[in-house]
Amino acid sequence: MVMKSTVVCLVALALLGSLCHAQKAVGGYMPRAPYQKPAPRQEPVKQYPQTPQQTKQTFERPLTWVYPEDPKPEPQDEVPFELRLPVAAATVAVECRESIAHVEAKKDFFGIGQFINPADITLGNCAAIAEDNSAQVLIFEAELQNCLSTLTLTEDYLIYSFTLNYDPKPLADTLVVRTSRAAVIVECHYPRKHNVSSRPLDPLWIPFSAVKVSEEFLYFTLRLMTYDWKNERPSYQYYLGDIINVEAVVKQFFHVPLRVYVEKCTATIAADMNSIPNYAFIENNGCFVDARITGSSSKFMPRTAENQLQFQLEAFRFQNVDTGVLYLTCHLKATSTLHPIDAEHRACSYINGWKEASGQDPECGSCETGGFGGTGGNQGAGGNAFNPAQFPGRKIRDVSQNDNNVFEWEGVVTLGPIPIGERVVA
């Protein structure tokens, strides 16, 4: 019942509202106003922002602060310094005996004042057999076929080669070593060919020293030396006008005292001493003819030791040859110092006349009469080239009829290549 009454009331209210609206429209009618054209649209005025009233800040005192400068390196003083290249140390010597090689190595193996540990050095696989504490030398002895030696056969020689191995171990329990590994090749050369004479041998008594000399082999060397003759020259480079210092040495070991001679020397542009062109600057049994022919300053130096002979050769080049390389091949010989200097054993230089290196000038008389064999450069072998058959490179024993035994050894040594550069004129 309540719900029905509510519905009836709502319907009544709706009808009453519709009636009131109709009465207002009829009784209160008002006419519309006439149409008016809308006013034109006005553009908005653009408002510009006002400039702010700011003023620059000033300071009573000027600013003194600046950015710091970059640090500059301190100037360094120029220190005079020259890098010294190491010079090969001559600390190994070998004596080739009849059936063994006797090798001696200095404990100061590198020549730097530091001794090596004897256990670190071996000759092949053989350790040192003795040690000379007074001379600080290690001594090795090996039979020619032992200690990992190798044998090489050439046309004229049997060559037994050994390797002296130095392998340093770290110091104490560290990994520090102060010397490097090194290997030195040691060779013994024995001639394969011997001269045999059918002349009968006189049953003469020969001194023991002479017998020892005849049983030993000698070792001839040529070395380029520094200007003061104190060390071997590390560089072979020369320029025209330079003086080439050459030292000839015979290693005599346990021989009686020996005197070495330079019998003949030839310059070539190849290692073959008979190549073309060639120039014999020492010939005729020790006559230094270069100064006599070309007017150079080439000469033998006064002897300072019997087993060595020094000479100076002014550097030159062959004309119309572009290589600028020289090889010096010299025939050396040695005799006992008891044998006097004579016309076949001498060292003569042309210095306002012929002078002998040991002061025996009269023995140089035949140098002037012997002829000079050319004018400074042979285009063919001619009579100045070496004949290998004349110099077999081995010792010779001569028993003369006047009961004087003359022992003489000969060898041919080649030095080079020696580059000779040209000087530049500014």
CSV table of C-alpha atoms in Angstrom, one decimal:
chain,number,residue,atom,x,y,z
A,1,MET,CA,0.0,0.0,0.0
A,2,VAL,CA,2.8,2.4,0.8
A,3,MET,CA,4.5,1.8,-2.5
A,4,LYS,CA,1.4,2.4,-4.5
A,5,SER,CA,0.8,5.8,-2.7
A,6,THR,CA,4.4,6.8,-3.6
A,7,VAL,CA,3.9,6.2,-7.3
A,8,VAL,CA,0.7,8.2,-7.4
A,9,CYS,CA,2.4,11.2,-5.8
A,10,LEU,CA,5.2,11.2,-8.3
A,11,VAL,CA,2.8,11.1,-11.2
A,12,ALA,CA,0.9,14.0,-9.7
A,13,LEU,CA,4.0,16.1,-9.3
A,14,ALA,CA,5.0,15.5,-12.9
A,15,LEU,CA,1.6,16.7,-14.3
A,16,LEU,CA,1.7,19.8,-12.1
A,17,GLY,CA,5.1,20.8,-13.4
A,18,SER,CA,4.0,20.5,-17.1
A,19,LEU,CA,1.0,22.7,-16.4
A,20,CYS,CA,3.0,25.5,-14.8
A,21,HIS,CA,5.5,25.6,-17.7
A,22,ALA,CA,2.6,25.9,-20.3
A,23,GLN,CA,1.1,28.8,-18.4
A,24,LYS,CA,4.3,30.8,-18.3
A,25,ALA,CA,4.8,30.4,-22.0
A,26,VAL,CA,1.4,31.7,-22.8
A,27,GLY,CA,1.1,34.5,-20.3
A,28,GLY,CA,4.7,35.8,-20.3
A,29,TYR,CA,5.7,35.7,-24.0
A,30,MET,CA,8.5,38.1,-25.0
A,31,PRO,CA,9.6,38.7,-28.7
A,32,ARG,CA,13.2,38.0,-29.7
A,33,ALA,CA,15.6,40.9,-30.2
A,34,PRO,CA,16.6,41.7,-33.9
A,35,TYR,CA,19.9,39.9,-35.2
A,36,GLN,CA,23.0,41.9,-34.7
A,37,LYS,CA,26.3,41.3,-36.6
A,38,PRO,CA,28.9,40.4,-34.1
A,39,ALA,CA,31.7,43.0,-33.6
A,40,PRO,CA,35.0,42.2,-35.4
A,41,ARG,CA,37.5,40.2,-33.4
A,42,GLN,CA,40.3,42.3,-31.9
A,43,GLU,CA,43.8,40.8,-32.0
A,44,PRO,CA,45.4,40.6,-28.6
A,45,VAL,CA,48.2,43.1,-28.0
A,46,LYS,CA,51.5,41.4,-27.7
A,47,GLN,CA,53.1,42.1,-24.5
A,48,TYR,CA,56.9,42.4,-24.5
A,49,PRO,CA,58.7,41.4,-21.4
A,50,GLN,CA,60.3,44.3,-19.7
A,51,THR,CA,64.1,44.5,-19.5
A,52,PRO,CA,65.1,43.7,-16.0
A,53,GLN,CA,66.8,46.5,-14.3
A,54,GLN,CA,70.2,44.9,-13.6
A,55,THR,CA,73.6,46.5,-13.1
A,56,LYS,CA,77.1,45.1,-13.5
A,57,GLN,CA,78.7,44.3,-10.3
A,58,THR,CA,81.9,46.1,-9.8
A,59,PHE,CA,84.8,45.6,-7.3
A,60,GLU,CA,86.6,48.2,-5.4
A,61,ARG,CA,90.0,46.4,-6.2
A,62,PRO,CA,90.8,44.7,-9.5
A,63,LEU,CA,91.0,40.9,-9.4
A,64,THR,CA,94.6,39.5,-9.2
A,65,TRP,CA,93.9,35.8,-9.4
A,66,VAL,CA,94.9,34.0,-12.6
A,67,TYR,CA,94.9,30.4,-13.7
A,68,PRO,CA,98.1,28.6,-12.6
A,69,GLU,CA,100.7,27.8,-15.4
A,70,ASP,CA,101.5,24.3,-16.4
A,71,PRO,CA,104.5,22.9,-14.7
A,72,LYS,CA,107.7,23.0,-16.8
A,73,PRO,CA,110.4,20.4,-16.7
A,74,GLU,CA,113.6,21.4,-15.1
A,75,PRO,CA,116.4,22.0,-17.6
A,76,GLN,CA,119.0,19.2,-17.7
A,77,ASP,CA,122.7,19.7,-18.0
A,78,GLU,CA,124.4,18.3,-21.0
A,79,VAL,CA,126.7,15.5,-19.8
A,80,PRO,CA,129.5,14.4,-22.1
A,81,PHE,CA,129.0,10.8,-22.7
A,82,GLU,CA,130.3,8.3,-25.3
A,83,LEU,CA,129.0,4.8,-25.5
A,84,ARG,CA,131.9,2.4,-25.4
A,85,LEU,CA,131.4,-0.7,-27.5
A,86,PRO,CA,132.7,-3.9,-25.9
A,87,VAL,CA,136.0,-5.2,-27.2
A,88,ALA,CA,136.4,-8.9,-27.7
A,89,ALA,CA,138.4,-10.3,-24.8
A,90,ALA,CA,141.3,-12.5,-25.7
A,91,THR,CA,140.9,-14.9,-22.8
A,92,VAL,CA,141.2,-18.3,-24.5
A,93,ALA,CA,144.4,-19.9,-25.8
A,94,VAL,CA,144.9,-23.3,-27.4
A,95,GLU,CA,148.1,-25.4,-27.9
A,96,CYS,CA,147.7,-28.1,-30.5
A,97,ARG,CA,150.0,-31.0,-29.4
A,98,GLU,CA,150.6,-34.2,-31.2
A,99,SER,CA,147.5,-36.1,-29.9
A,100,ILE,CA,145.8,-33.7,-27.5
A,101,ALA,CA,144.4,-30.1,-27.5
A,102,HIS,CA,145.6,-28.1,-24.5
A,103,VAL,CA,143.2,-25.2,-23.8
A,104,GLU,CA,143.5,-22.5,-21.2
A,105,ALA,CA,140.7,-20.1,-20.3
A,106,LYS,CA,141.0,-17.2,-18.0
A,107,LYS,CA,138.6,-17.1,-15.1
A,108,ASP,CA,137.9,-13.5,-16.1
A,109,PHE,CA,136.3,-15.0,-19.2
A,110,PHE,CA,134.7,-11.7,-20.5
A,111,GLY,CA,137.6,-9.4,-19.5
A,112,ILE,CA,135.3,-7.4,-17.1
A,113,GLY,CA,137.1,-8.2,-13.9
A,114,GLN,CA,134.5,-10.8,-12.8
A,115,PHE,CA,135.5,-14.4,-12.3
A,116,ILE,CA,133.3,-17.2,-13.6
A,117,ASN,CA,132.3,-20.3,-11.7
A,118,PRO,CA,134.6,-23.2,-13.0
A,119,ALA,CA,131.6,-25.5,-12.9
A,120,ASP,CA,129.8,-23.4,-15.5
A,121,ILE,CA,132.4,-23.9,-18.3
A,122,THR,CA,133.2,-27.1,-20.2
A,123,LEU,CA,135.2,-28.1,-23.3
A,124,GLY,CA,132.5,-30.0,-25.2
A,125,ASN,CA,131.4,-32.3,-22.4
A,126,CYS,CA,134.7,-32.3,-20.5
A,127,ALA,CA,135.3,-30.3,-17.4
A,128,ALA,CA,138.6,-28.5,-16.5
A,129,ILE,CA,141.3,-30.9,-15.3
A,130,ALA,CA,143.3,-28.3,-13.4
A,131,GLU,CA,143.2,-24.7,-12.2
A,132,ASP,CA,146.1,-22.3,-11.9
A,133,ASN,CA,145.3,-20.1,-9.0
A,134,SER,CA,148.3,-17.8,-9.4
A,135,ALA,CA,147.4,-17.0,-13.0
A,136,GLN,CA,143.6,-17.4,-12.5
A,137,VAL,CA,143.4,-19.8,-15.4
A,138,LEU,CA,141.4,-22.9,-16.0
A,139,ILE,CA,143.2,-25.8,-17.9
A,140,PHE,CA,141.5,-28.2,-20.3
A,141,GLU,CA,143.1,-31.2,-22.1
A,142,ALA,CA,141.3,-33.3,-24.6
A,143,GLU,CA,142.3,-36.0,-27.0
A,144,LEU,CA,141.6,-35.0,-30.5
A,145,GLN,CA,138.7,-37.5,-30.9
A,146,ASN,CA,137.1,-36.8,-27.5
A,147,CYS,CA,135.1,-34.1,-25.8
A,148,LEU,CA,132.5,-33.9,-28.7
A,149,SER,CA,135.2,-32.8,-31.2
A,150,THR,CA,134.4,-32.7,-34.9
A,151,LEU,CA,136.9,-33.5,-37.7
A,152,THR,CA,136.9,-31.6,-40.9
A,153,LEU,CA,139.1,-32.6,-43.9
A,154,THR,CA,140.3,-30.0,-46.4
A,155,GLU,CA,142.8,-30.4,-49.2
A,156,ASP,CA,145.7,-29.5,-47.0
A,157,TYR,CA,144.6,-29.8,-43.4
A,158,LEU,CA,143.0,-32.0,-40.7
A,159,ILE,CA,140.9,-29.7,-38.6
A,160,TYR,CA,139.8,-30.8,-35.1
A,161,SER,CA,137.1,-28.4,-33.7
A,162,PHE,CA,136.1,-28.1,-30.1
A,163,THR,CA,133.5,-25.9,-28.5
A,164,LEU,CA,134.2,-24.2,-25.2
A,165,ASN,CA,130.8,-23.8,-23.6
A,166,TYR,CA,130.0,-21.3,-20.9
A,167,ASP,CA,126.5,-21.7,-19.3
A,168,PRO,CA,126.1,-19.5,-16.2
A,169,LYS,CA,123.9,-20.8,-13.4
A,170,PRO,CA,121.7,-18.3,-11.3
A,171,LEU,CA,123.4,-16.8,-8.3
A,172,ALA,CA,122.5,-18.4,-5.0
A,173,ASP,CA,118.8,-19.1,-4.9
A,174,THR,CA,117.8,-16.2,-7.1
A,175,LEU,CA,117.1,-16.0,-10.8
A,176,VAL,CA,119.9,-13.4,-11.3
A,177,VAL,CA,122.8,-13.9,-13.7
A,178,ARG,CA,125.4,-11.3,-14.4
A,179,THR,CA,127.0,-12.8,-17.5
A,180,SER,CA,125.5,-14.3,-20.6
A,181,ARG,CA,126.0,-17.7,-22.2
A,182,ALA,CA,128.9,-18.0,-24.6
A,183,ALA,CA,130.5,-20.5,-26.9
A,184,VAL,CA,134.1,-20.3,-28.3
A,185,ILE,CA,135.2,-22.4,-31.2
A,186,VAL,CA,138.7,-23.9,-30.7
A,187,GLU,CA,140.4,-25.5,-33.7
A,188,CYS,CA,143.6,-27.4,-34.2
A,189,HIS,CA,145.0,-27.6,-37.8
A,190,TYR,CA,147.3,-30.4,-38.8
A,191,PRO,CA,148.9,-30.5,-42.3
A,192,ARG,CA,147.9,-33.5,-44.4
A,193,LYS,CA,150.9,-33.1,-46.8
A,194,HIS,CA,154.5,-33.4,-46.0
A,195,ASN,CA,157.7,-32.8,-47.9
A,196,VAL,CA,160.0,-35.9,-48.2
A,197,SER,CA,163.6,-35.6,-49.3
A,198,SER,CA,165.7,-38.4,-50.6
A,199,ARG,CA,168.9,-36.8,-49.5
A,200,PRO,CA,170.7,-38.8,-46.9
A,201,LEU,CA,170.5,-37.5,-43.3
A,202,ASP,CA,173.8,-36.9,-41.6
A,203,PRO,CA,173.9,-38.4,-38.1
A,204,LEU,CA,174.5,-35.0,-36.5
A,205,TRP,CA,173.7,-34.3,-32.9
A,206,ILE,CA,170.7,-31.9,-32.7
A,207,PRO,CA,170.0,-29.9,-29.6
A,208,PHE,CA,166.9,-30.8,-27.6
A,209,SER,CA,165.4,-27.4,-28.1
A,210,ALA,CA,165.6,-27.8,-31.9
A,211,VAL,CA,163.9,-31.2,-31.7
A,212,LYS,CA,161.1,-29.7,-29.7
A,213,VAL,CA,160.7,-26.9,-32.3
A,214,SER,CA,160.5,-29.5,-35.1
A,215,GLU,CA,157.7,-31.4,-33.3
A,216,GLU,CA,155.4,-28.4,-32.8
A,217,PHE,CA,153.2,-26.5,-35.2
A,218,LEU,CA,153.0,-22.7,-35.3
A,219,TYR,CA,150.0,-20.4,-35.6
A,220,PHE,CA,150.3,-17.3,-37.8
A,221,THR,CA,147.9,-14.4,-37.5
A,222,LEU,CA,147.3,-11.0,-39.0
A,223,ARG,CA,145.3,-8.4,-37.0
A,224,LEU,CA,144.1,-4.8,-37.7
A,225,MET,CA,145.2,-2.7,-34.7
A,226,THR,CA,144.1,0.7,-33.3
A,227,TYR,CA,146.1,3.8,-33.9
A,228,ASP,CA,148.1,3.3,-30.7
A,229,TRP,CA,148.8,-0.4,-31.4
A,230,LYS,CA,147.3,-1.4,-28.0
A,231,ASN,CA,144.2,-3.2,-29.1
A,232,GLU,CA,142.7,-5.1,-32.0
A,233,ARG,CA,140.6,-2.7,-34.1
A,234,PRO,CA,136.9,-3.6,-33.8
A,235,SER,CA,136.0,-2.1,-37.2
A,236,TYR,CA,137.4,-2.9,-40.6
A,237,GLN,CA,136.1,0.4,-42.2
A,238,TYR,CA,138.7,2.8,-43.5
A,239,TYR,CA,138.7,5.8,-45.8
A,240,LEU,CA,141.2,7.0,-48.5
A,241,GLY,CA,144.2,8.6,-46.8
A,242,ASP,CA,143.8,6.5,-43.6
A,243,ILE,CA,146.7,4.5,-42.2
A,244,ILE,CA,146.0,0.8,-41.8
A,245,ASN,CA,147.9,-0.7,-38.9
A,246,VAL,CA,148.5,-4.4,-39.3
A,247,GLU,CA,150.3,-6.7,-36.9
A,248,ALA,CA,151.7,-10.1,-37.9
A,249,VAL,CA,152.2,-12.6,-35.0
A,250,VAL,CA,153.5,-16.1,-34.7
A,251,LYS,CA,152.1,-17.9,-31.6
A,252,GLN,CA,155.1,-19.9,-30.3
A,253,PHE,CA,153.8,-21.5,-27.1
A,254,PHE,CA,156.6,-23.7,-25.8
A,255,HIS,CA,158.9,-23.2,-28.8
A,256,VAL,CA,162.4,-21.7,-28.5
A,257,PRO,CA,162.2,-17.9,-29.2
A,258,LEU,CA,161.1,-17.2,-32.8
A,259,ARG,CA,161.3,-14.2,-35.1
A,260,VAL,CA,158.5,-13.6,-37.6
A,261,TYR,CA,158.9,-12.0,-41.1
A,262,VAL,CA,156.5,-10.8,-43.7
A,263,GLU,CA,158.0,-12.1,-46.9
A,264,LYS,CA,155.3,-11.0,-49.3
A,265,CYS,CA,151.9,-9.3,-49.3
A,266,THR,CA,149.4,-8.8,-52.1
A,267,ALA,CA,146.2,-6.7,-52.1
A,268,THR,CA,143.2,-7.9,-54.1
A,269,ILE,CA,139.5,-7.2,-54.4
A,270,ALA,CA,138.6,-10.9,-53.7
A,271,ALA,CA,139.6,-13.5,-51.2
A,272,ASP,CA,141.5,-15.3,-54.0
A,273,MET,CA,145.1,-14.1,-53.8
A,274,ASN,CA,145.5,-14.8,-57.5
A,275,SER,CA,142.5,-12.7,-58.6
A,276,ILE,CA,142.8,-9.7,-60.9
A,277,PRO,CA,143.6,-6.9,-60.3
A,278,ASN,CA,146.2,-7.4,-57.6
A,279,TYR,CA,149.0,-5.3,-56.2
A,280,ALA,CA,152.1,-6.7,-54.4
A,281,PHE,CA,153.1,-4.0,-51.9
A,282,ILE,CA,155.6,-6.2,-50.0
A,283,GLU,CA,157.9,-8.5,-52.0
A,284,ASN,CA,161.4,-9.7,-52.6
A,285,ASN,CA,161.8,-11.3,-49.1
A,286,GLY,CA,160.4,-8.5,-47.0
A,287,CYS,CA,160.9,-5.3,-49.1
A,288,PHE,CA,158.0,-2.8,-48.5
A,289,VAL,CA,158.0,-1.4,-52.0
A,290,ASP,CA,154.7,0.6,-51.7
A,291,ALA,CA,156.5,3.8,-50.5
A,292,ARG,CA,159.2,3.3,-53.2
A,293,ILE,CA,156.6,3.0,-56.0
A,294,THR,CA,153.9,5.5,-54.9
A,295,GLY,CA,155.7,7.7,-52.5
A,296,SER,CA,153.3,6.8,-49.6
A,297,SER,CA,154.1,6.6,-45.9
A,298,SER,CA,153.7,2.8,-45.8
A,299,LYS,CA,156.5,1.2,-43.7
A,300,PHE,CA,157.5,-1.4,-41.2
A,301,MET,CA,157.5,-0.3,-37.5
A,302,PRO,CA,160.5,-0.8,-35.4
A,303,ARG,CA,160.4,-4.3,-33.8
A,304,THR,CA,159.1,-4.4,-30.2
A,305,ALA,CA,159.0,-8.2,-29.9
A,306,GLU,CA,160.7,-10.9,-32.0
A,307,ASN,CA,157.5,-12.9,-32.5
A,308,GLN,CA,155.5,-10.0,-33.9
A,309,LEU,CA,156.0,-7.5,-36.7
A,310,GLN,CA,153.9,-4.4,-37.2
A,311,PHE,CA,153.5,-2.4,-40.4
A,312,GLN,CA,151.5,0.5,-41.7
A,313,LEU,CA,149.8,0.6,-45.1
A,314,GLU,CA,148.3,3.8,-46.5
A,315,ALA,CA,144.7,3.0,-47.6
A,316,PHE,CA,144.0,2.9,-51.4
A,317,ARG,CA,141.5,1.6,-53.9
A,318,PHE,CA,141.9,0.1,-57.4
A,319,GLN,CA,141.2,2.4,-60.2
A,320,ASN,CA,137.9,1.8,-62.1
A,321,VAL,CA,136.7,-0.7,-59.4
A,322,ASP,CA,133.5,0.2,-57.6
A,323,THR,CA,133.6,-2.3,-54.8
A,324,GLY,CA,136.1,-0.4,-52.7
A,325,VAL,CA,137.0,-3.6,-50.8
A,326,LEU,CA,140.5,-4.9,-50.2
A,327,TYR,CA,141.8,-8.3,-49.1
A,328,LEU,CA,145.4,-8.5,-47.8
A,329,THR,CA,147.1,-11.9,-48.3
A,330,CYS,CA,150.5,-12.2,-46.8
A,331,HIS,CA,153.1,-15.0,-46.8
A,332,LEU,CA,154.7,-15.1,-43.3
A,333,LYS,CA,157.6,-17.1,-42.1
A,334,ALA,CA,159.4,-17.6,-38.8
A,335,THR,CA,162.9,-18.7,-37.8
A,336,SER,CA,164.7,-19.0,-34.5
A,337,THR,CA,166.0,-15.8,-33.1
A,338,LEU,CA,169.5,-17.4,-33.2
A,339,HIS,CA,169.4,-17.2,-36.9
A,340,PRO,CA,170.7,-13.8,-38.0
A,341,ILE,CA,168.8,-11.3,-40.1
A,342,ASP,CA,170.0,-11.6,-43.7
A,343,ALA,CA,168.9,-10.9,-47.3
A,344,GLU,CA,166.2,-13.6,-47.1
A,345,HIS,CA,165.0,-12.8,-43.6
A,346,ARG,CA,164.4,-9.1,-43.2
A,347,ALA,CA,161.8,-6.3,-42.9
A,348,CYS,CA,162.9,-3.3,-45.0
A,349,SER,CA,161.1,0.0,-45.5
A,350,TYR,CA,161.9,2.8,-47.9
A,351,ILE,CA,162.3,6.0,-45.8
A,352,ASN,CA,164.8,8.2,-47.7
A,353,GLY,CA,166.6,5.0,-48.4
A,354,TRP,CA,166.1,1.4,-47.2
A,355,LYS,CA,165.8,0.9,-43.5
A,356,GLU,CA,165.5,-2.5,-41.6
A,357,ALA,CA,163.1,-2.8,-38.7
A,358,SER,CA,165.7,-4.3,-36.4
A,359,GLY,CA,168.4,-1.8,-37.5
A,360,GLN,CA,170.3,-4.2,-39.9
A,361,ASP,CA,170.1,-1.7,-42.8
A,362,PRO,CA,172.9,-3.3,-44.9
A,363,GLU,CA,170.7,-6.4,-45.4
A,364,CYS,CA,168.2,-4.2,-47.4
A,365,GLY,CA,170.7,-3.5,-50.2
A,366,SER,CA,169.1,-6.0,-52.6
A,367,CYS,CA,165.7,-4.4,-52.3
A,368,GLU,CA,166.6,-1.7,-54.8
A,369,THR,CA,168.2,-4.0,-57.3
A,370,GLY,CA,165.5,-6.7,-57.1
A,371,GLY,CA,163.0,-4.8,-59.3
A,372,PHE,CA,159.5,-3.8,-58.3
A,373,GLY,CA,157.3,-5.8,-60.7
A,374,GLY,CA,154.9,-3.1,-61.8
A,375,THR,CA,153.7,0.4,-61.3
A,376,GLY,CA,151.3,-0.1,-58.5
A,377,GLY,CA,148.5,-2.3,-59.9
A,378,ASN,CA,148.7,-5.5,-61.9
A,379,GLN,CA,146.0,-6.3,-64.3
A,380,GLY,CA,147.2,-9.8,-64.7
A,381,ALA,CA,148.8,-12.3,-62.4
A,382,GLY,CA,152.2,-11.8,-63.9
A,383,GLY,CA,155.1,-12.5,-61.7
A,384,ASN,CA,153.7,-10.9,-58.6
A,385,ALA,CA,150.8,-13.3,-57.7
A,386,PHE,CA,151.2,-16.0,-55.1
A,387,ASN,CA,152.0,-19.5,-56.3
A,388,PRO,CA,150.4,-21.8,-53.7
A,389,ALA,CA,152.8,-24.6,-54.7
A,390,GLN,CA,155.7,-22.5,-53.6
A,391,PHE,CA,154.3,-22.0,-50.1
A,392,PRO,CA,152.7,-25.2,-48.8
A,393,GLY,CA,151.9,-23.6,-45.4
A,394,ARG,CA,153.9,-25.9,-43.2
A,395,LYS,CA,157.2,-26.0,-41.5
A,396,ILE,CA,160.4,-26.8,-43.4
A,397,ARG,CA,163.6,-28.3,-42.0
A,398,ASP,CA,166.8,-27.4,-43.9
A,399,VAL,CA,170.1,-29.2,-43.1
A,400,SER,CA,172.8,-27.2,-44.9
A,401,GLN,CA,176.3,-28.4,-45.7
A,402,ASN,CA,178.0,-26.0,-43.4
A,403,ASP,CA,176.7,-27.8,-40.3
A,404,ASN,CA,174.2,-24.9,-39.5
A,405,ASN,CA,170.7,-26.2,-38.9
A,406,VAL,CA,168.1,-23.6,-40.1
A,407,PHE,CA,164.5,-24.3,-39.0
A,408,GLU,CA,161.9,-22.3,-40.9
A,409,TRP,CA,158.1,-22.2,-40.8
A,410,GLU,CA,155.8,-20.7,-43.4
A,411,GLY,CA,152.1,-19.8,-43.6
A,412,VAL,CA,149.7,-17.8,-45.8
A,413,VAL,CA,147.2,-15.6,-44.0
A,414,THR,CA,144.4,-13.5,-45.6
A,415,LEU,CA,142.9,-10.4,-43.9
A,416,GLY,CA,139.6,-8.9,-45.1
A,417,PRO,CA,137.3,-7.8,-46.4
A,418,ILE,CA,138.5,-4.2,-45.6
A,419,PRO,CA,136.0,-1.6,-47.0
A,420,ILE,CA,137.8,1.6,-48.2
A,421,GLY,CA,135.4,4.5,-48.5
A,422,GLU,CA,135.9,7.8,-50.4
A,423,ARG,CA,136.2,11.1,-48.6
A,424,VAL,CA,133.6,13.8,-49.4
A,425,VAL,CA,134.6,17.3,-50.1
A,426,ALA,CA,132.1,20.0,-49.0
